[in-house]
Amino acid sequence: MKNRLYLIIKVNTVLVLILFSAALVCAKSDKKNAIRQRIAFDSDWLFALGNACDASEDFNNGTSYFSYLAKAGFGDGAAAPGFDDRAWRNQNLPHDWCVELPFDSTAGHSHGYKALGRDFPENSIGWYRKKFIIPKDDFGRNISIEFDGVYRNSVVWVNGFYLGTEESGCTSFAYDITDYLHYGGTNVIAVRVDATMEEGWFYEGAGIYRHVWLTKTSPLHVDRYGTFIKTGFANGKAEVTIQTTIVNESDKTVSFGIEENIIDEKGKSVSTGSLKNLQIGSGASGEFTTSYKVDNPKLWSLESPTLHQLQTVIRSNGKVVDKYETTFGIRTIRFDPDSGFFLNDKNVKILGTNNHQDHAGVGAAIPDALQDFRIRRLKKMGSNAIRTSHNPPTPELLDACDRLGMLVLNENRLMGTNKEHLSLLEQFIKRDRNHPSIIIWSLGNEEWAIELDDLGIRITKTMQDFAHRLDSTRPITVGLSGGWDNGIGSVTDIIGYNYIRHGDIDGHHKNFPWQPGVGTEETTASGTRGIYFTNADKAYMAQGDFTSQYGGVEFGWKYYDARQFLAGLFYWTGFDYRGEPNPYGWPQVTSQFGLMDVCGFPKDAFFYLKSWWVDEPYLQITPHWNWSEFELKQIPVSVFGNVDEVELFLNDETLGRKTMERNGHLSWDVSYSPGILSAVGYKDGSKILANKVSTTGQPAAIKMSADRNSIEADGKDIAVITVSVEDADGLTVPTASNEIYFEVEGPGKIIGVGNGDPSSHEADKFLKTIITVDITELRELPVDGFNNRDETSDNFDDSQWIPAFTNEGDWRDYKDSIIVLRGTIDLPEFNDETEVNLFTKSIVENQTIYINGHKIASDIERDDPDQSYRLTHDILKQGRNVYAVTGKRFRKTHQYDEPNRDPGLLQLIYPAEQWRRKVFNGLAQVIIQSDKDAGSIQLSASSKGIKKATIGVESR
């Protein structure tokens, strides 16, 4: 018996057929309204885990006599079009299966001790399959499948035809599937994902963790990433230069024209033009350049991120054959080696953070709206820039930065000048170069093997020159951890300083006066939200020394703010992230470098930076004031604020008034006594604001609040719910650790929970579990009729029967022999809530099926696709069960036939546990996602001994 574990739900055959029909209708409907279609391809995939070491547990992929590398269309196992995937999990994308796995102290440190990698082959391969219909009238169009990112080492098949392999988990890639499709019929795409090997040294997830698209065009069309828009601005006029690449994939030379229309933020046309009488030969491409003036445009800026749109129309023989839209912003950027960065000729200090792409509850599969949430959290701190450390991001992050006004240092994954590395760099730059938010390209980060030598210089110069040919409008950098005067640092357009302590920045600026500089990484120090005394056993760290040159957020900001020649800096990091759990290792499973934790709850360093990065008056006191175990002992108190002076009070008794140094903070050592610790801020001698922290009572109630009270009913939008535990007076209890249980009603679901605890091993997701059980030990006996066969009973002695399919005789002489086949189903433990489904396949003609002597179905037509049966528990038992069929032996039509010999399998579905999470230092987070129905989503939260709470989010 082979038991396979999936994390999972049942596939309903009728529902799938309905969805197929809906997809066909939608595709036909869309085609009436669009020349070019880019169809979201995220819904209704099927998913199952394979195995990195055992082919039999990897659905026998690549084991056939002719493999998919030997013969075209010979994808086998789960890559075969006819593979039986009925027991797989229904899964929408984006999806990260790693976040669903348990923690294991023996697993990889870098990826946060998730049970993935070489020591966990059963968890390290994921398979995805999707059936889709291509309308018959799409024949003649070009059709491609586009993946925004798959982690990692993906292999893709369509209808059994091998399309290719993409090793990188960070790049976007596409395959032309035009010639492999069944027009007017059903098609199957299969993707095998191998996450065994780590690509980075931080959590990267596993699976198709970004969006997938199906794109349909005419043979003559704008190429993928086929427009490049450069903008300039002077004297109230913008110059917009457009490079357009057109591809002709037809079998003849084509004449055509290009029509271009620039649309402003209000939808008004502000400039138009065209090129006529153009030609491109069969299988060729051409690049065409135009330039336009736009009077008095609204510029893209941090304060007003105005976006424009280019509409490109291709017309041939009087007909529109392609429409292509490109979003862009009109703005200017420049870096000055003495004065820093300028946006639209305004000097702007870069106030940035580095960020890996994962979040509590969802791992690397971040919903689009969660990108907005994370950027808004950073902007609330005053940050204006993100470095995409250390890989190309999902396109939706860049879209959000464009919309919300956030600068981007966009980073390549790995340095190198071979064909593969330059191809990845090319795809990366071409994909992203129209985003106005991007101001710098980075070729790589801390490549220690080449940082300081001539080899590094050669590689960097080749890559930099290559990048300049793709985009001459932005400078190039590399994140460097020292040795800035030598090697890579001597040739990059902009020097990228990783950490002040690694070298002499002032000295480098003096020696390289031509070279602008930016702090690509600067440390925040490590610390645990809400923790002020280190506990090494739990891997909790007191929040760091702000003024240390080896890790102080304040030291770093003072240094960069004092030097006009430095364009700014990117702190490591904006958010805690999974993996890289230094310095402790297990039980720590996330980093603690963030200005916020993995949920986006702020730490003290967040408060410090906000006090100097925002303009409005601000004052914040830390820590909390619940220290009963420290009665009369000294508690270090910090006050952050952009004020001139602060006076601190304990229970209305003054503890002194101090002057706030610019870019500094204030500290007191306070003898603990319960009550109210308050601070008053003064500006120009006058009180302008006050703040306080209070000793709270015991946990009494749950409170919930949402980042948005209304979301789209599109099955993708999300709301982020903050969960807090309060005392009887409504104060958040900063030491609370209550376990909260969650339930949701209405058109939505929970997709993840978190709390920011760097050592929490609680589940982020609670999913149904599927176990599949094979039907094994098939034996056969020829009989003389169908009726009243004792051989189908569970206690019949079949010990003298021969193994099945060993007595088939000559293929031309099967006649109409009747046989009984018996097999074994070895069921694991199940209970009343376990759903049991039988998915059978025909192994004889007109088979009748029995389990333990109970008839399940009769006279089934050969290869009937709907052989799915819900089984009642009264006919089953834990351990050995007997599966039997009666019918006529298959007859071949020719000697090369290979009749099916797989009887099918059983699927056991165990219900998911109730969603839950402990609050960590008073807080937790729940992410809810809409269904496709409108209505009110109600989330309720309960915990033993305290008052429950309910919150509603409207799905519109």
Coordinates of C-alpha atoms in Angstrom, one line a residue, residues 13 27 101 401 433 465 535 550 642-643 737 780 806 874 908 946:
T13 CA -16.2 16.5 -11.1
A27 CA -13.2 33.2 -23.5
L101 CA 4.6 22.6 5.9
C401 CA 4.9 51.4 -5.8
R433 CA 11.8 49.5 -17.3
D465 CA 27.3 47.9 -20.4
N535 CA 15.7 35.7 26.7
Y550 CA 27.8 48.3 14.7
N642 CA 10.4 65.5 16.4
V643 CA 10.2 68.1 19.2
S737 CA -0.5 35.5 25.0
E780 CA -8.0 -12.4 -11.2
T806 CA -0.9 -12.2 -16.5
D874 CA -20.7 1.4 7.2
L908 CA -9.8 10.2 2.6
I946 CA -12.4 36.6 27.8

